[in-house]
Tab-separated table of C-alpha atoms and ligand atoms in Angstrom:
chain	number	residue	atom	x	y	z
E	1	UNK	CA	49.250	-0.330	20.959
E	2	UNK	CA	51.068	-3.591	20.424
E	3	UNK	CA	50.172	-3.816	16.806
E	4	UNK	CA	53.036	-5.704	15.374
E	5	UNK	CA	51.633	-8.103	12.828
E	6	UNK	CA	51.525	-4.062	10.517
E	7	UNK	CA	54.466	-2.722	9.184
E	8	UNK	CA	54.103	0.217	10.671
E	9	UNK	CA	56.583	3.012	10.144
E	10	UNK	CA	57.336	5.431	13.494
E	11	UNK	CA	59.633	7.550	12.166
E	12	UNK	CA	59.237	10.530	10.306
E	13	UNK	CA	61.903	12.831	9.714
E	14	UNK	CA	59.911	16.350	8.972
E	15	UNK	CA	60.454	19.398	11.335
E	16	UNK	CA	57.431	20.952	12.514
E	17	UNK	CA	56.321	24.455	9.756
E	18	UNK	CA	58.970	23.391	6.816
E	19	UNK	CA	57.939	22.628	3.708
E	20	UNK	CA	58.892	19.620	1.809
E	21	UNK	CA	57.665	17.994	-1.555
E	22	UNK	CA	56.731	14.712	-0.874
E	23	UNK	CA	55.742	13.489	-4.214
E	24	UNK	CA	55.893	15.386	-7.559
E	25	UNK	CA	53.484	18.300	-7.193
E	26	UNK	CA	52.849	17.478	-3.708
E	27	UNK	CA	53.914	19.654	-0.607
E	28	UNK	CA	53.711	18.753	2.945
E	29	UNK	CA	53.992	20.260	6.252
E	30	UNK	CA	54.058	19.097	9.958
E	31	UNK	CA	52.174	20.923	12.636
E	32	UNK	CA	53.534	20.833	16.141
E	33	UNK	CA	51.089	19.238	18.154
E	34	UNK	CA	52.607	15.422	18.779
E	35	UNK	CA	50.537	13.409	21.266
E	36	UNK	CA	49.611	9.670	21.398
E	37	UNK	CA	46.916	10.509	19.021
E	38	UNK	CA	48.662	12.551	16.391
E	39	UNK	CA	52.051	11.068	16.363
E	40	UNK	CA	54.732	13.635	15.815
E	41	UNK	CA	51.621	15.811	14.782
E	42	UNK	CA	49.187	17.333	12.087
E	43	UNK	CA	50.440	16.547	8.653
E	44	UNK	CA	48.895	19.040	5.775
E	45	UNK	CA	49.690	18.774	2.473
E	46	UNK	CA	49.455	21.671	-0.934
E	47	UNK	CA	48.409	20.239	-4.059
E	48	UNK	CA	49.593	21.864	-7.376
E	49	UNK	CA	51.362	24.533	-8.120
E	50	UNK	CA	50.292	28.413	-8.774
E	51	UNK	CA	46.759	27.212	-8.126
E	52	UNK	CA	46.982	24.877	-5.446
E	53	UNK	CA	44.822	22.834	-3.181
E	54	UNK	CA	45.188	22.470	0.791
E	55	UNK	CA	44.231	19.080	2.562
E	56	UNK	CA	43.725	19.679	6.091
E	57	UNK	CA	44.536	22.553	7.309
E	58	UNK	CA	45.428	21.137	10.652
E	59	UNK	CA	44.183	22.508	14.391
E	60	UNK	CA	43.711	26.353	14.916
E	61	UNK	CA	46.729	27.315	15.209
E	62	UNK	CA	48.419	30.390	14.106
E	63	UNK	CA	51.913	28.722	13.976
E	64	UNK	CA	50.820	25.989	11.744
E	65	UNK	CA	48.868	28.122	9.589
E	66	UNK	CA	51.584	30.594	8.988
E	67	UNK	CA	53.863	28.425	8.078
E	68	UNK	CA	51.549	26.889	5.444
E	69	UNK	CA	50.090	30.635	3.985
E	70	UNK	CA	54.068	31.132	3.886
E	71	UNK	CA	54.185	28.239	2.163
E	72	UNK	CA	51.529	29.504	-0.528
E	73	UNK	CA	52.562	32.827	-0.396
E	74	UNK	CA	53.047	33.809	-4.327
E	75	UNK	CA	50.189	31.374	-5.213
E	76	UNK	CA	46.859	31.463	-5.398
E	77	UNK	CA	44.542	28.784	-2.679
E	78	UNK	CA	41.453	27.842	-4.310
E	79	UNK	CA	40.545	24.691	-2.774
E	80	UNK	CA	40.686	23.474	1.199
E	81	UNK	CA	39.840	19.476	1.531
E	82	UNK	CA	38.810	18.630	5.368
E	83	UNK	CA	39.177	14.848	5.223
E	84	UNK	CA	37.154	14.605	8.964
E	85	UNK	CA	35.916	16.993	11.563
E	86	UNK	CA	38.244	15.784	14.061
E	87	UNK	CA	40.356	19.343	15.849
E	88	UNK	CA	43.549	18.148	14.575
E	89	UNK	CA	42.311	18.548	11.019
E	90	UNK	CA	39.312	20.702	10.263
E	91	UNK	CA	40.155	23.761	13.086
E	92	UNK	CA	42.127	25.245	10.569
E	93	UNK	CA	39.843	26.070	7.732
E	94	UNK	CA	38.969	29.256	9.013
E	95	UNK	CA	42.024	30.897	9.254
E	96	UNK	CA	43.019	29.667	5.948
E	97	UNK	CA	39.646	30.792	4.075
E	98	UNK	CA	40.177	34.004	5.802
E	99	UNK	CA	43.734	34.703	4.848
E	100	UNK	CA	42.553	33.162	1.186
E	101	UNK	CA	38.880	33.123	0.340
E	102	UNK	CA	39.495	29.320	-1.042
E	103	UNK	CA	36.544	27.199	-1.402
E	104	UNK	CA	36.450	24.807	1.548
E	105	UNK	CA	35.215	21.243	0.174
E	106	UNK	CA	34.095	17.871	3.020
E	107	UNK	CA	31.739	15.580	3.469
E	108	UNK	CA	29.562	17.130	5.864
E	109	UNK	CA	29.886	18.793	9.025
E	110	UNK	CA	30.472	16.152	11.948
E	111	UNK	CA	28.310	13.570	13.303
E	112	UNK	CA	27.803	10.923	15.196
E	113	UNK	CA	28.029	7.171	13.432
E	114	UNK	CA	24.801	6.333	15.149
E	115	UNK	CA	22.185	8.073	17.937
E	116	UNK	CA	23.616	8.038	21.421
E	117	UNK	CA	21.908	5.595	24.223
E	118	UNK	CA	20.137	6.497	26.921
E	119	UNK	CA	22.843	7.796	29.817
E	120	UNK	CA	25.220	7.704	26.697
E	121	UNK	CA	28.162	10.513	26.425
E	122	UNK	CA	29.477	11.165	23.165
E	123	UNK	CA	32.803	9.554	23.264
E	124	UNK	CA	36.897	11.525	23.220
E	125	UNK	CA	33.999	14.558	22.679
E	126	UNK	CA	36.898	17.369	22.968
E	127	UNK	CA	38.251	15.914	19.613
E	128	UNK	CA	35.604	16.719	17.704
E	129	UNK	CA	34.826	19.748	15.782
E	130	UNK	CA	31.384	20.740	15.432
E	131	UNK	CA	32.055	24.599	14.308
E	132	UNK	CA	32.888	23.293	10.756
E	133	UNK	CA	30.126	23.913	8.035
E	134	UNK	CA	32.014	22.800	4.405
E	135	UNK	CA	31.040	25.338	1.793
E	136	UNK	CA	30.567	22.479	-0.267
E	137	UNK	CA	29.308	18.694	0.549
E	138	UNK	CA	30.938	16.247	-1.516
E	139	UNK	CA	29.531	12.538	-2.294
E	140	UNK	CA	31.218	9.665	-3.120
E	141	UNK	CA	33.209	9.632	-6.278
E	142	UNK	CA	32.856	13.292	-6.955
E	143	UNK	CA	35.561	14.766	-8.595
E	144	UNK	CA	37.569	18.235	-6.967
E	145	UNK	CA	39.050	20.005	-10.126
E	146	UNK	CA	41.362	22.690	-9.821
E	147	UNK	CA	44.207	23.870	-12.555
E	148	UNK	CA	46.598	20.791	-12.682
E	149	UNK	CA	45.294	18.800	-10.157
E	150	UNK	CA	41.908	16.163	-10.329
E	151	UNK	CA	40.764	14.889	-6.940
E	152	UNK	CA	38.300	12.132	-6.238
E	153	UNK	CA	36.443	12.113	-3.112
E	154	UNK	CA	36.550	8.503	-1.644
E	155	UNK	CA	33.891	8.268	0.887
E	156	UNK	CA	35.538	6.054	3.581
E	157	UNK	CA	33.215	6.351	6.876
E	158	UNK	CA	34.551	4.449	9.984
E	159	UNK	CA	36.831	6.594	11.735
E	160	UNK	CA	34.537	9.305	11.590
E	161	UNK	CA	31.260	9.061	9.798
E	162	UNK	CA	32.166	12.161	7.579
E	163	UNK	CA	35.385	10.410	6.688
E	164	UNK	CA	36.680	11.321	2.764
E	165	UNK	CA	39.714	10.337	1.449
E	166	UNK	CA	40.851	12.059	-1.976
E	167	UNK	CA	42.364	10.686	-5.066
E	168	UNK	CA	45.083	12.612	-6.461
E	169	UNK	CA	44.642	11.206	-10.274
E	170	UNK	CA	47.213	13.021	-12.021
E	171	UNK	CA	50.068	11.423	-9.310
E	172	UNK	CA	47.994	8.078	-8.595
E	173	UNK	CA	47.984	8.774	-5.140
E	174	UNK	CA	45.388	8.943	-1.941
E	175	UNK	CA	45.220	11.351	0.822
E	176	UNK	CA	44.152	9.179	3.430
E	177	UNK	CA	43.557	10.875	6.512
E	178	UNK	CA	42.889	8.811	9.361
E	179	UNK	CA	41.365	6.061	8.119
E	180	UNK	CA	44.843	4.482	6.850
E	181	UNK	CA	48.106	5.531	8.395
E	182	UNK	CA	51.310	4.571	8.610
E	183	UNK	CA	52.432	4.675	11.967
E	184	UNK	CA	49.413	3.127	13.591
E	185	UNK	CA	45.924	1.878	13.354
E	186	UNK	CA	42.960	4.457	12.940
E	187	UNK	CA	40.800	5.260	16.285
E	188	UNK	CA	37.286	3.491	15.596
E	189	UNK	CA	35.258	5.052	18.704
E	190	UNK	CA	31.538	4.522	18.918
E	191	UNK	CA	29.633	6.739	19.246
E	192	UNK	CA	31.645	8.597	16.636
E	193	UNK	CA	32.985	5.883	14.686
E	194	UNK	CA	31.269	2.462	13.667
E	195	UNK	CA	33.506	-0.416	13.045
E	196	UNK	CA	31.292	-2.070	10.237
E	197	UNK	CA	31.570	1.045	8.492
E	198	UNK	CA	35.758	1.340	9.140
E	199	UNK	CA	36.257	-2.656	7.786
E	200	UNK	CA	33.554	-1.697	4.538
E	201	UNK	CA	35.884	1.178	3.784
E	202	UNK	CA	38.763	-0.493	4.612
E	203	UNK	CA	37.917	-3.411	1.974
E	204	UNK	CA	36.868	-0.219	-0.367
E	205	UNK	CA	40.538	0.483	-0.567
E	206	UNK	CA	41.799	-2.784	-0.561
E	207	UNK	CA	40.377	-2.761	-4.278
E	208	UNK	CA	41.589	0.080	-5.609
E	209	UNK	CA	45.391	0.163	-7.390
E	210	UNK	CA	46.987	3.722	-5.501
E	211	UNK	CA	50.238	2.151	-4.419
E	212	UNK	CA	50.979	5.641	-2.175
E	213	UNK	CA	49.211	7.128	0.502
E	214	UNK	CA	49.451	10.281	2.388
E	215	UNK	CA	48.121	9.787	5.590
E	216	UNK	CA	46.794	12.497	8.279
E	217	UNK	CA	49.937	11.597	10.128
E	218	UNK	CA	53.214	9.687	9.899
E	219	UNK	CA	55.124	9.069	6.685
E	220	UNK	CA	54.467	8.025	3.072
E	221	UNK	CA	52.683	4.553	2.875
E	222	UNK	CA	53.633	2.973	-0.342
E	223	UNK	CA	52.813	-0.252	-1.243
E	224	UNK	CA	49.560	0.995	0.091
E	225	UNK	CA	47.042	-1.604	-1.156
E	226	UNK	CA	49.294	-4.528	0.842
E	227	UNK	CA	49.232	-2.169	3.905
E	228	UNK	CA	45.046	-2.035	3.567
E	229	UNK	CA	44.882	-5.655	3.556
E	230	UNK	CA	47.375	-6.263	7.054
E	231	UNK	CA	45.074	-3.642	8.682
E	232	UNK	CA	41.650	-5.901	7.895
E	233	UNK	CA	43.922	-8.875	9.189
E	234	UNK	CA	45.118	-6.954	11.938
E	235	UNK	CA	40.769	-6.191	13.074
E	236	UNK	CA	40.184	-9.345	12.118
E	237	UNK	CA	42.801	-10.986	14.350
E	238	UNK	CA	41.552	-8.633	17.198
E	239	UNK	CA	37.499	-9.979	16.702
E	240	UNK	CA	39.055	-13.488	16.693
E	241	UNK	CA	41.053	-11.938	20.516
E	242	UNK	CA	37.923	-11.082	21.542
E	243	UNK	CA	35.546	-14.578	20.247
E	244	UNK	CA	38.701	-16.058	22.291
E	245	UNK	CA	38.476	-14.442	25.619
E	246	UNK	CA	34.535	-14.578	25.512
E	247	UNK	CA	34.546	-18.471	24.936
E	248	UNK	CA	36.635	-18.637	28.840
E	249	UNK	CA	33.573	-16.717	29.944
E	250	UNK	CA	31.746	-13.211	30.101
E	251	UNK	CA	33.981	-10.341	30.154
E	252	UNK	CA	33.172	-6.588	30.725
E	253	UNK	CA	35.407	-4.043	28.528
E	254	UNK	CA	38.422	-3.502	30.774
E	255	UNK	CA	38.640	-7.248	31.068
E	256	UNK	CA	38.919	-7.348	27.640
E	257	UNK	CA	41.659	-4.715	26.695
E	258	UNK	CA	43.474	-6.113	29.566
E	259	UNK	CA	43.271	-9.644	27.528
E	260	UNK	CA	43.986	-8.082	24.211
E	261	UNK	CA	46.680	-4.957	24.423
E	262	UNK	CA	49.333	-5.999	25.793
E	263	UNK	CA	51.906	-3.310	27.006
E	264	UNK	CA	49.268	-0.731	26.332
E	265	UNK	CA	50.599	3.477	26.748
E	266	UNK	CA	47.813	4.100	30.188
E	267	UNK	CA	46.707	6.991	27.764
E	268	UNK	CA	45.057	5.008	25.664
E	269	UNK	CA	43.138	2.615	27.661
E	270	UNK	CA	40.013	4.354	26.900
E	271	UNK	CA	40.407	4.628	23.378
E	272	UNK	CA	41.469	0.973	23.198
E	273	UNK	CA	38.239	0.408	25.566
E	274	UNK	CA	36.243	2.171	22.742
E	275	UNK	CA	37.917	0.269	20.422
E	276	UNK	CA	36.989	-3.060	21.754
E	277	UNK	CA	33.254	-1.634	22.441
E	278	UNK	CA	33.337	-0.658	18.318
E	279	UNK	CA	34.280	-4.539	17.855
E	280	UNK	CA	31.464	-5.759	20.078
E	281	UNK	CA	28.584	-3.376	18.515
E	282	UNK	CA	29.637	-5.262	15.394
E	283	UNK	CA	29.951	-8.336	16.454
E	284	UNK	CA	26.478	-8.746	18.545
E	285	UNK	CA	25.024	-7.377	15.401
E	286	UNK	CA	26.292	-10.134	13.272
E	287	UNK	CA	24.711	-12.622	16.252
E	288	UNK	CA	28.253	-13.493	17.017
E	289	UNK	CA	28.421	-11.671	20.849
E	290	UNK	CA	25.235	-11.456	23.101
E	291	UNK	CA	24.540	-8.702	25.598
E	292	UNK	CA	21.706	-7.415	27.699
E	293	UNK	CA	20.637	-4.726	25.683
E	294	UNK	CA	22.678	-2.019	23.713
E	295	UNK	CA	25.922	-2.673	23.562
E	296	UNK	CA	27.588	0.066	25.694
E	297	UNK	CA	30.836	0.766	27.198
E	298	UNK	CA	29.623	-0.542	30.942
E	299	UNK	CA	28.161	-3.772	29.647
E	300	UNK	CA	29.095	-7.043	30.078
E	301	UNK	CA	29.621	-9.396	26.806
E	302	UNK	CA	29.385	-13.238	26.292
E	303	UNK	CA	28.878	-15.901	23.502
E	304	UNK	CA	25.500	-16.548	22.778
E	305	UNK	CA	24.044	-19.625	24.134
N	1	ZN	ZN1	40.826	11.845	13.427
């Protein structure tokens, strides 16, 4: 997407099953399954060492996981962390608690970010994973401990609804799944996703002083907190695209990503079509868009008179 008021970063040199420390204590590795949606793929990462913690196992697959039970192989898993229900990152679990018996710690199991309307279908539905139960349901703020590493669970709905984040304390650090990553801006997909949620978690971040990130996919972030704030001016900049294509008249959806994403890859004209739909379901909420009942995908949008 033509996102270039972000410094994004699209390169990432990490070949797909090695391991790599990526920041003292910290080991990642890449899964092979690139696509306009993953980047160059999967990224899990193993926190600790002897005892060690696994953030997102990935997709089901048995490449991947080898590589990362290889990985682990004279150590001891005790903890999985499933920052979303999305089958890029949660598929994996299984496998892993299988080869392991680790403890496998998320939010909840998925769910939509609100009810669907009538005639409704839930959204990109083949990305979600609804097979994954978390042994354990973590709130907001609750604290992960395993031997030598302290993770806070950062509740940070928006992408998904069952969005966590985790704070690495000892390394002052944030796994950030998809709701912050480097190489792009996070998916926010209604029914799935709610954008008033995604810009509330996005200002929850904003606040807090991690200056590195370790997103679901892509690179490091560092300078992190900077990054948050050019991704709320970056929404904000598309509402104000939107505000300005509504004052030359009513516009349907396609109208509207055709005004606003410019240069746009074809396969992802209906993500950016449920991207501008997230925007609107905000927007008429705040009183700032009218439409004739719910806001849907098929609907046309204007400013209020
Ligand atoms: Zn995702």
């Amino acid at each position: 997407m033509a996102d270039d008021d972000i410094p994004f970063n699209k390169t990432l040199a990490l070949t797909p099953g090695r391991v790599e420390e990526v920041a003292p204590g910290v080991r990642r590795v890449l899964c092979d399954n690139p696509s306009p949606f993953t980047f160059k793929g999967t990224v899990s990462y193993i926190v600790g060492r002897g005892q060690v913690a696994i953030v997102d196992p990935g997709p089901d697959d048995e490449t991947h996981i080898a590589a990362l039970l290889d990985a682990v192989r004279d150590e001891t898993v005790t903890h999985i962390l499933v920052t979303h229900t999305h089958r890029d990152h949660s598929p994996g679990v299984a496998r892993v608690k299988a080869a392991t018996g680790a403890i496998a710690f998320a939010e909840g199991p998925h769910r939509p970010a609100r009810s669907l309307h009538v005639g409704e279908a839930p959204r990109l539905d083949a990305s979600n994973d609804t097979d994954f139960k978390p042994d354990q349901k973590l709130a907001d703020g609750e604290v992960v401990s395993g031997r030598g590493f302290t993770l806070e669970a950062i509740a940070t709905p928006g992408h998904t609804a069952n969005h966590m984040a985790y704070a690495l304390r000892e390394q002052n650090l944030i796994f950030s799944g998809d709701h912050v990553m480097g190489w792009s801006t996070s998916i926010v997909a209604p029914p799935d996703g709610a954008m008033s949620d995604y810009m509330a978690s996005l200002d929850k971040l904003a606040r807090r002083d991690e200056r590195v990130y370790l997103p679901g996919h892509g690179d490091v972030i560092r300078e992190a907190p900077q990054f948050v704030r050019s991704y709320i001016r970056h929404r904000q900049g598309r509402e104000a695209s939107i505000l300005h294509r509504l004052g030359k008249g009513a516009a349907d959806i396609p109208t509207l990503v055709r005004a606003i994403y410019i240069g746009l890859d074809p396969r992802l004209a209906r993500a950016a079509g449920l991207s501008v739909l997230a925007h609107l379901e905000d927007l008429v909420v705040r009183g700032l868009v009218a439409t004739e009942g719910m806001p849907s995908i098929a609907n046309t949008y204007r400013l209020p008179s």
